[in-house]
CSV table of C-alpha atoms in Angstrom, one decimal:
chain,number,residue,atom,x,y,z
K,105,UNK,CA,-30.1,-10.8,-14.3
K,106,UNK,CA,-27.4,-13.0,-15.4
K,107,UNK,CA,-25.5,-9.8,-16.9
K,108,UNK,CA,-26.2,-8.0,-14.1
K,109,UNK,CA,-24.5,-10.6,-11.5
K,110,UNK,CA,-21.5,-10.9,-14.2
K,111,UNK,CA,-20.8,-7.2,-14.0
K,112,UNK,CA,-21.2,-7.2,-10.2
K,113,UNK,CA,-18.6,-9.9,-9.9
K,114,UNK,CA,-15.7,-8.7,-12.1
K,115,UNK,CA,-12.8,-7.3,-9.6
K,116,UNK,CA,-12.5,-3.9,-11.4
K,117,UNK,CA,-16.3,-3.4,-10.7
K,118,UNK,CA,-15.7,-4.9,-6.8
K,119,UNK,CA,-13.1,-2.3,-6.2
K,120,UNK,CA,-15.1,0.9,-7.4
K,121,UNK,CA,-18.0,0.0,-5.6
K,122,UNK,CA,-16.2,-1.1,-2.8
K,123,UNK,CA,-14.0,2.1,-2.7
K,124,UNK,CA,-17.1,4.5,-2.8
K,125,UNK,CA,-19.0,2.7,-0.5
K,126,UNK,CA,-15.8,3.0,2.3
K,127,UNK,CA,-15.1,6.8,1.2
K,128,UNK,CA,-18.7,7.3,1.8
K,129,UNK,CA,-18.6,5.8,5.3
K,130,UNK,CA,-15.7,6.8,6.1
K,131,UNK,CA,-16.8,10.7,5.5
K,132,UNK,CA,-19.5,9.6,8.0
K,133,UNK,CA,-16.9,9.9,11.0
K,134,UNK,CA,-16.2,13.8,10.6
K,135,UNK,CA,-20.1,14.3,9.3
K,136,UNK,CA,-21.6,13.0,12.4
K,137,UNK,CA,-19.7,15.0,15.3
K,138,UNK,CA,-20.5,18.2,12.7
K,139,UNK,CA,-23.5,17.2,13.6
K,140,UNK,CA,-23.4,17.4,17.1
K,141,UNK,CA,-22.4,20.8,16.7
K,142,UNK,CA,-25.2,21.7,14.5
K,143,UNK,CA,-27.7,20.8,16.4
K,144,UNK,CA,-26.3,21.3,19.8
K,145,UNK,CA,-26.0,18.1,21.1
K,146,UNK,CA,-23.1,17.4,24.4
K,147,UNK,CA,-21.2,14.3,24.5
K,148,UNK,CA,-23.1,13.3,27.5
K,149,UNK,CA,-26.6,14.0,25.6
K,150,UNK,CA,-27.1,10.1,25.4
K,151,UNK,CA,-30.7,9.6,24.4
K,152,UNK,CA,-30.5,13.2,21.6
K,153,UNK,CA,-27.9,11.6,19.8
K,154,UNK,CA,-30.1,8.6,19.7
K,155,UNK,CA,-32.6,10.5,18.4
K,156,UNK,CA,-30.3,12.7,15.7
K,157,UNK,CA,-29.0,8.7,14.6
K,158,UNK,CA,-33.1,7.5,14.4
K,159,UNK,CA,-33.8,10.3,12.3
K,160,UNK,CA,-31.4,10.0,10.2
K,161,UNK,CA,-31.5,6.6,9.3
K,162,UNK,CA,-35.5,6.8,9.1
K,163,UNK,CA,-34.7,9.1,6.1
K,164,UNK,CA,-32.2,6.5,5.1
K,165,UNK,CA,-34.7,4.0,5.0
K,166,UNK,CA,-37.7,6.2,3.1
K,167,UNK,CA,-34.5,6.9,0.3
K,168,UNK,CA,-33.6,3.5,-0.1
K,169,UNK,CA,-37.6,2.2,-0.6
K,170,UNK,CA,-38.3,5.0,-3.1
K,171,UNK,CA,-35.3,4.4,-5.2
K,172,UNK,CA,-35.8,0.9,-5.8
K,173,UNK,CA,-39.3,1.4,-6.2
K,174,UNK,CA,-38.5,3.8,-9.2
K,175,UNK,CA,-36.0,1.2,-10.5
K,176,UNK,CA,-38.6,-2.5,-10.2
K,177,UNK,CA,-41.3,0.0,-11.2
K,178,UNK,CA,-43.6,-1.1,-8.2
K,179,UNK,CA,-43.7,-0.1,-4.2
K,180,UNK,CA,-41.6,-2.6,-2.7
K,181,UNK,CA,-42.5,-4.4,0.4
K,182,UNK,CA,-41.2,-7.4,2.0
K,183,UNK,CA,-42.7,-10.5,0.3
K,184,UNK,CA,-43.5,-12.4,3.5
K,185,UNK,CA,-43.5,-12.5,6.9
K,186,UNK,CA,-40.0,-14.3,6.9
K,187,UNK,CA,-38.9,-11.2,4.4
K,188,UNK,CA,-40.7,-9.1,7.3
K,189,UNK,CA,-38.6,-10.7,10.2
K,190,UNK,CA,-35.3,-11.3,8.4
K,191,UNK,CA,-35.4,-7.2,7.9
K,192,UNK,CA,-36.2,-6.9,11.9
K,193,UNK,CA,-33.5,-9.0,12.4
K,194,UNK,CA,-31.0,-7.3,10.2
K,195,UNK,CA,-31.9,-3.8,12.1
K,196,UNK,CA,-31.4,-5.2,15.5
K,197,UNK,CA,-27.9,-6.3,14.3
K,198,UNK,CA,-27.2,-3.3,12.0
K,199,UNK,CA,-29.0,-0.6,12.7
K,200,UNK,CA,-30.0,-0.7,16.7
K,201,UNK,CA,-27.2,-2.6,18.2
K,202,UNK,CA,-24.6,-1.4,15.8
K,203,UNK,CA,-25.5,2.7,15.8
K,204,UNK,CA,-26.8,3.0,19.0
K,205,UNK,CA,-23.2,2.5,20.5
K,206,UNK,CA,-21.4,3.7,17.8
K,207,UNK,CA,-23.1,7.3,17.8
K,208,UNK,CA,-22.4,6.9,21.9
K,209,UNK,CA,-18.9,5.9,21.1
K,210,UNK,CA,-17.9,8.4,19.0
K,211,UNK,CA,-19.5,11.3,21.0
K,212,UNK,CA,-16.6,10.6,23.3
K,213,UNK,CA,-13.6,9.6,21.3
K,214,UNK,CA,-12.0,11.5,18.4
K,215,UNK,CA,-13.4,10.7,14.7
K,216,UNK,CA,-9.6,9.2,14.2
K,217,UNK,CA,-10.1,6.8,16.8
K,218,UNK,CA,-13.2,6.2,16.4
K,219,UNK,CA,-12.1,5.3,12.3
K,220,UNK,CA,-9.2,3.7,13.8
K,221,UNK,CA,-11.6,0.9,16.3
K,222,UNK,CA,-14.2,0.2,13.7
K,223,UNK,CA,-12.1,-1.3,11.1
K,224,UNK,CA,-12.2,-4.3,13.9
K,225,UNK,CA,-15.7,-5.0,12.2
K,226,UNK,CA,-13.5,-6.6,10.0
K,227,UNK,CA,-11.7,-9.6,12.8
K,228,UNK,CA,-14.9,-10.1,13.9
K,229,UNK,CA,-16.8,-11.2,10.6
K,230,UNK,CA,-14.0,-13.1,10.1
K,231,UNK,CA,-14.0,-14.8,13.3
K,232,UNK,CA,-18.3,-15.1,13.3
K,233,UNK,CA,-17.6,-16.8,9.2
K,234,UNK,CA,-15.4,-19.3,10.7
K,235,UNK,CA,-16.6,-20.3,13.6
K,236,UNK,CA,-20.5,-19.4,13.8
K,237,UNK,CA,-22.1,-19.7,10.3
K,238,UNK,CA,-18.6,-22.0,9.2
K,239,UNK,CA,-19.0,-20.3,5.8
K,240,UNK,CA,-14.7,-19.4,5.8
K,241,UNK,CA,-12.1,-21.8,7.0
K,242,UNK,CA,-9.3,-20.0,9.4
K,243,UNK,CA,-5.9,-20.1,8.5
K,244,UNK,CA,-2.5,-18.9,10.0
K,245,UNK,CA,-2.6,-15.4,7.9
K,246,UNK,CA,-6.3,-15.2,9.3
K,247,UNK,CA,-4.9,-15.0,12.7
K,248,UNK,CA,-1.9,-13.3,12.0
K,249,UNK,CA,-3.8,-10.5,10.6
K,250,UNK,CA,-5.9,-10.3,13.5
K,251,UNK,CA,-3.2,-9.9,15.9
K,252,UNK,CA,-2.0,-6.8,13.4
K,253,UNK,CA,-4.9,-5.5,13.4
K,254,UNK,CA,-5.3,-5.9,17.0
K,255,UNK,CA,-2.4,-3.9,17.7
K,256,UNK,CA,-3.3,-1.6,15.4
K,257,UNK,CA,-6.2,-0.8,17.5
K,258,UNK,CA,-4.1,-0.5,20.6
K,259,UNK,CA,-1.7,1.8,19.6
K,260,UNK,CA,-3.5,4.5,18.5
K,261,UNK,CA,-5.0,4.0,22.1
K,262,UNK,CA,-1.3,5.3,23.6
K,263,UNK,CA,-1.8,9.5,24.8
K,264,UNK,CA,1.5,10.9,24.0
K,265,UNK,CA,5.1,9.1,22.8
K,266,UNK,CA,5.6,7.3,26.0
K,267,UNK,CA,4.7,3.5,25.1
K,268,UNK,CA,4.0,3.0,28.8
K,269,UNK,CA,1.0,5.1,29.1
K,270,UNK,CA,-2.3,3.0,27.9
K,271,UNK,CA,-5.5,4.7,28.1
K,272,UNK,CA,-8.9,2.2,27.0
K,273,UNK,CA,-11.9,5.3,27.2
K,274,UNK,CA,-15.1,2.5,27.7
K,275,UNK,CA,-17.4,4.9,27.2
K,276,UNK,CA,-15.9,6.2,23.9
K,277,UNK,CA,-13.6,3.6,22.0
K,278,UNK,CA,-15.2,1.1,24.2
K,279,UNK,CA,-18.8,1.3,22.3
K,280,UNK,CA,-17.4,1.8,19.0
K,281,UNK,CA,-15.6,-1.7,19.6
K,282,UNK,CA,-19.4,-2.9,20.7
K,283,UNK,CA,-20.7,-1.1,18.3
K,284,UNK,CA,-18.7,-3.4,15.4
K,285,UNK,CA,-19.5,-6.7,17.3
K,286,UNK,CA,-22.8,-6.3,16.1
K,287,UNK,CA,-22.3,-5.0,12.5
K,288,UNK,CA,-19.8,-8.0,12.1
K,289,UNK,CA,-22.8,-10.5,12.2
K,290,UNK,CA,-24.5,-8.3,9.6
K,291,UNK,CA,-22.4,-10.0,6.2
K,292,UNK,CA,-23.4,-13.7,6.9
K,293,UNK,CA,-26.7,-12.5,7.9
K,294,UNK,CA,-27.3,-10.2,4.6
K,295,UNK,CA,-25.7,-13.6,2.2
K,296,UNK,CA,-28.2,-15.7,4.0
K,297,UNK,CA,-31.4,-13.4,3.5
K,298,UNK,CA,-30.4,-12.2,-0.2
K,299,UNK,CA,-31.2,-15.3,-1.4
K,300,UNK,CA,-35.0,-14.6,-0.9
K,301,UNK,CA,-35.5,-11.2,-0.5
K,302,UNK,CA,-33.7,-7.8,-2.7
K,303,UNK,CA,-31.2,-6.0,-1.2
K,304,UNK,CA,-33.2,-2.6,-1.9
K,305,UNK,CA,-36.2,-4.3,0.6
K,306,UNK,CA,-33.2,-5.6,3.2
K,307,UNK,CA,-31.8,-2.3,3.5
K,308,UNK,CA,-34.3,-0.1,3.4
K,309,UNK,CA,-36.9,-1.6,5.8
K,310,UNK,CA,-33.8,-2.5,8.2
K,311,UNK,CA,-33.4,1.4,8.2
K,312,UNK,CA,-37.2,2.2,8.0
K,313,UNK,CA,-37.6,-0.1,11.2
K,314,UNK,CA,-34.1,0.5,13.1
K,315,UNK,CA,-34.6,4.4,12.9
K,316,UNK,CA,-38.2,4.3,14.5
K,317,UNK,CA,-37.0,1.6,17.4
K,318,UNK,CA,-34.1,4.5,18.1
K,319,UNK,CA,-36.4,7.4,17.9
K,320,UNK,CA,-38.9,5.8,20.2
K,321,UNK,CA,-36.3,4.9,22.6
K,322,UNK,CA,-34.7,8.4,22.5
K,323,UNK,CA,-38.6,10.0,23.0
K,324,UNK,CA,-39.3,7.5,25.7
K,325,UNK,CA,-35.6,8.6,27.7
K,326,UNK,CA,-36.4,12.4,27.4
K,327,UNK,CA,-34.7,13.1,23.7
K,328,UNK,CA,-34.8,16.5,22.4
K,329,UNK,CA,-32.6,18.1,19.3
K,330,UNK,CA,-32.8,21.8,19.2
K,331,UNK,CA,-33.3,24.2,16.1
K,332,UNK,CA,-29.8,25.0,14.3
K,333,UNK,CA,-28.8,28.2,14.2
K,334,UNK,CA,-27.3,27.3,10.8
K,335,UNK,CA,-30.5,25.5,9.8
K,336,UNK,CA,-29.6,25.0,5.8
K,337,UNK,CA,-25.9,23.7,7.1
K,338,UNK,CA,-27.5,21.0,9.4
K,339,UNK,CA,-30.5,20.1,7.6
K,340,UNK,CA,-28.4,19.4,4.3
K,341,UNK,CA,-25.3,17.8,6.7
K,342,UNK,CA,-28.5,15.2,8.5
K,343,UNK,CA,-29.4,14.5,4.8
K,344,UNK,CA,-26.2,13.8,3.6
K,345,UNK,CA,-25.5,11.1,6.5
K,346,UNK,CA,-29.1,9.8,5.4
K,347,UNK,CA,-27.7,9.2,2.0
K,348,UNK,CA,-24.3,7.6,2.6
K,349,UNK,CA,-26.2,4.9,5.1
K,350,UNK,CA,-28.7,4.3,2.1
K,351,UNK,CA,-26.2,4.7,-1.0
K,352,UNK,CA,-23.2,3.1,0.7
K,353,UNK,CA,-25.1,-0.1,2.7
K,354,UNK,CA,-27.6,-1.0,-0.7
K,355,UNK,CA,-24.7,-1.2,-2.8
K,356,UNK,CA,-22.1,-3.3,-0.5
K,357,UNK,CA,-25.7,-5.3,0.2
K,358,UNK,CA,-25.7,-5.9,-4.0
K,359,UNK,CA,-22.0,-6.9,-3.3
K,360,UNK,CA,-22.3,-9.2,-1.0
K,361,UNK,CA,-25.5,-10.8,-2.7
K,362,UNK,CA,-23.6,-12.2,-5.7
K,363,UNK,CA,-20.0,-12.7,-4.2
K,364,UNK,CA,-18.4,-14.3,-1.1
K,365,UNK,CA,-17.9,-12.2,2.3
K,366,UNK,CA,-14.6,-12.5,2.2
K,367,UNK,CA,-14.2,-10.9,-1.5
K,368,UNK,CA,-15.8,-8.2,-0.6
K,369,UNK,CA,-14.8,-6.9,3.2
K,370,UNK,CA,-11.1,-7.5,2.0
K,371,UNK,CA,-11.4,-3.4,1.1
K,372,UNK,CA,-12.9,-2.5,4.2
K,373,UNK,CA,-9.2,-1.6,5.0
K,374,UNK,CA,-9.9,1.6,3.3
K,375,UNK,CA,-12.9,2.4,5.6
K,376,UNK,CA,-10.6,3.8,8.2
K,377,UNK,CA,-8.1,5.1,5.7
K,378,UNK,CA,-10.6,7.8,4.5
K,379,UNK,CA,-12.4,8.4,8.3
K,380,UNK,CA,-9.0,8.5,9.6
K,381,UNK,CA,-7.8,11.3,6.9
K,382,UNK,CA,-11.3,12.9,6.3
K,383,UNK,CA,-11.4,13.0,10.0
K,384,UNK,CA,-8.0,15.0,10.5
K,385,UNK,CA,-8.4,17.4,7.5
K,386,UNK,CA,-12.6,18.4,8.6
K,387,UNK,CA,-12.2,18.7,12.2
K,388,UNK,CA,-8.5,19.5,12.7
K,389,UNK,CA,-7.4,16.7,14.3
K,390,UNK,CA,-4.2,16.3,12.5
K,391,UNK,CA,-2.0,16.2,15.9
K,392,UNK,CA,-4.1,12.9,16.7
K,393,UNK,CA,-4.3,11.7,12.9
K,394,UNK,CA,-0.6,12.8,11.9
K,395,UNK,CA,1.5,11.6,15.1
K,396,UNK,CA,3.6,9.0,14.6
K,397,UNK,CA,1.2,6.7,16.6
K,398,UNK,CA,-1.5,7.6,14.5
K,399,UNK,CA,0.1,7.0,11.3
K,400,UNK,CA,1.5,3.0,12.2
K,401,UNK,CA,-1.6,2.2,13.8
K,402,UNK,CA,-3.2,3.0,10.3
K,403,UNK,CA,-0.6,1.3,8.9
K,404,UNK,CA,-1.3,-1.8,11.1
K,405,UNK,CA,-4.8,-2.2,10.5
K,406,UNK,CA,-4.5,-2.1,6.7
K,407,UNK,CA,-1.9,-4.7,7.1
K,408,UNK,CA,-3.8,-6.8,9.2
K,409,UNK,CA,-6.6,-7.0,7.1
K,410,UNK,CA,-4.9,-7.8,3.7
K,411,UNK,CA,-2.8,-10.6,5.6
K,412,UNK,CA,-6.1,-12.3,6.8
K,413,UNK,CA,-7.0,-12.6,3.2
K,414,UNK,CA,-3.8,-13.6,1.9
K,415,UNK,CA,-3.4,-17.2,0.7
K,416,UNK,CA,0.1,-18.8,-0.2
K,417,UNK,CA,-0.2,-18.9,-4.1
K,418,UNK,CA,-3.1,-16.7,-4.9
K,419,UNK,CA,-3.4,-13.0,-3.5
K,420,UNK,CA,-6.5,-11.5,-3.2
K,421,UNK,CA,-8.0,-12.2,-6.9
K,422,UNK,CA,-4.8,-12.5,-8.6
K,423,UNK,CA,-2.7,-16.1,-9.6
């Protein structure tokens, strides 16, 4: 174990798992309204794209529990009942609250925006570290990058070159913005349970669990997905999303077990760097990803988070 955890900390290691895990999500931006083409599913087809985000993370979960069955060699199972309600807890936070609004979100904003508003997740866990679970102290270049960020956020929000002209869609960027509230409780929570529980059992019984709740709350509100007409194209696109939730979540989870939040999320900067791009290139929304607004506000974000991680004589991990 000890070799293990000293490979997992070193920064080269950090930054390659870190980097897949945020070109996996990010891809998940573009991948998601493909699937609401696939399967037929309207914007204002609430409770189905409940029901397409339950299924998928269902098969997330069953992915995650065989895999690190095959790997420990036995079936894995929460340990106890506080193992059983820390992962109920987790999905509330990460799967529910977080994907319930973000799959609403994002049916009715572009995937650019919608890569754009979710790299707030990171302001907020920095915010919930310092002043909820006081595991981070705040500092000026904490704040400052905030308030980049922040505007980050806004400005791809302008329609058009006129700077006068604000537009705040609730019902689209709105959620997504809900949507990372919730996630940003999700790092404190995972270094708090990691200590007694695997992150294989925390992730994949937080999916297992979450996906159900959503499927049975889609069934309950009149949920229906119809038959693809390209059925290989949508069957292998709902997998795919099922394995970047259970590759990319398990192994920022092993992150996250053995180093500090902060450490880690530092490179969620590159989240929206590859949903923003992958988002333009897959769905032609270059207009919206290319304009001049779209290209600072990128540029904002990034800088806001690597400013709330700078400190005056060390940068990130180097003297």
């Amino acid at each position: 174990m000890e070799e293990n955890e000293s490979i997992w900390t070193k920064t080269y290691f950090i930054i390659l798992i870190a980097t897949i895990c945020c070109m996996l999500w990010g891809s998940a931006f573009p991948c998601i309204k493909l699937g609401y083409e696939f399967f037929n599913i309207s914007s204002d087809a609430t409770a189905a794209q409940i029901l397409f985000a339950g299924i998928r993370f269902v098969i997330s979960g069953v992915m995650v529990i065989i895999a690190g069955t095959f790997l420990n060699r036995k079936f894995l199972f929460p340990n106890s009942l506080k193992s059983f309600l820390y992962c109920l807890l987790l999905c509330l936070f990460q799967t529910v609250g977080q994907y319930i609004f973000f799959y609403i979100g994002l049916a009715h904003t572009s995937g650019s925006n919608g890569a754009i508003v979710e790299a707030t997740n990171t302001f907020f866990t920095i915010l919930w570290a310092c002043y909820i679970f006081k595991t981070e102290k705040i500092s000026f270049w904490k704040i400052a990058g905030c308030f980049v960020g922040f505007a980050g956020v806004c400005l791809i929000e302008l329609h058009g070159t006129n700077l006068s002209e604000f537009k705040f869609n609730l019902l689209g960027d709105g959620f997504v913005l809900i949507s990372c509230l919730f996630a940003s409780f999700v790092p404190s929570l995972l270094k708090q349970f990691s200590k007694i529980e695997t992150p294989f059992v925390l992730s994949g019984y937080q999916f297992l669990f979450g996906g159900l709740i959503m499927i049975l709350a889609a069934l309950l509100f009149g949920g229906k997905i119809s038959t693809p007409a390209e059925t290989a194209q949508a069957y292998s696109l709902l997998f795919y999303l099922a394995f970047i939730s259970a590759c990319a979540y398990t192994l920022w989870s092993l992150l996250m077990k053995v180093n500090d939040v902060s450490k880690v999320a530092v490179f969620g900067f590159i989240n929206p760097v590859f949903g923003f791009l992958l988002s333009a290139i897959v769905l032609g929304e270059a207009s919206t990803a290319f304009s001049w607004t779209g290209i600072f506000s990128l540029l904002l974000v990034s800088l806001g988070i690597v400013l709330v991680y700078f400190k005056k004589k060390k940068f990130l991990f180097f003297p």
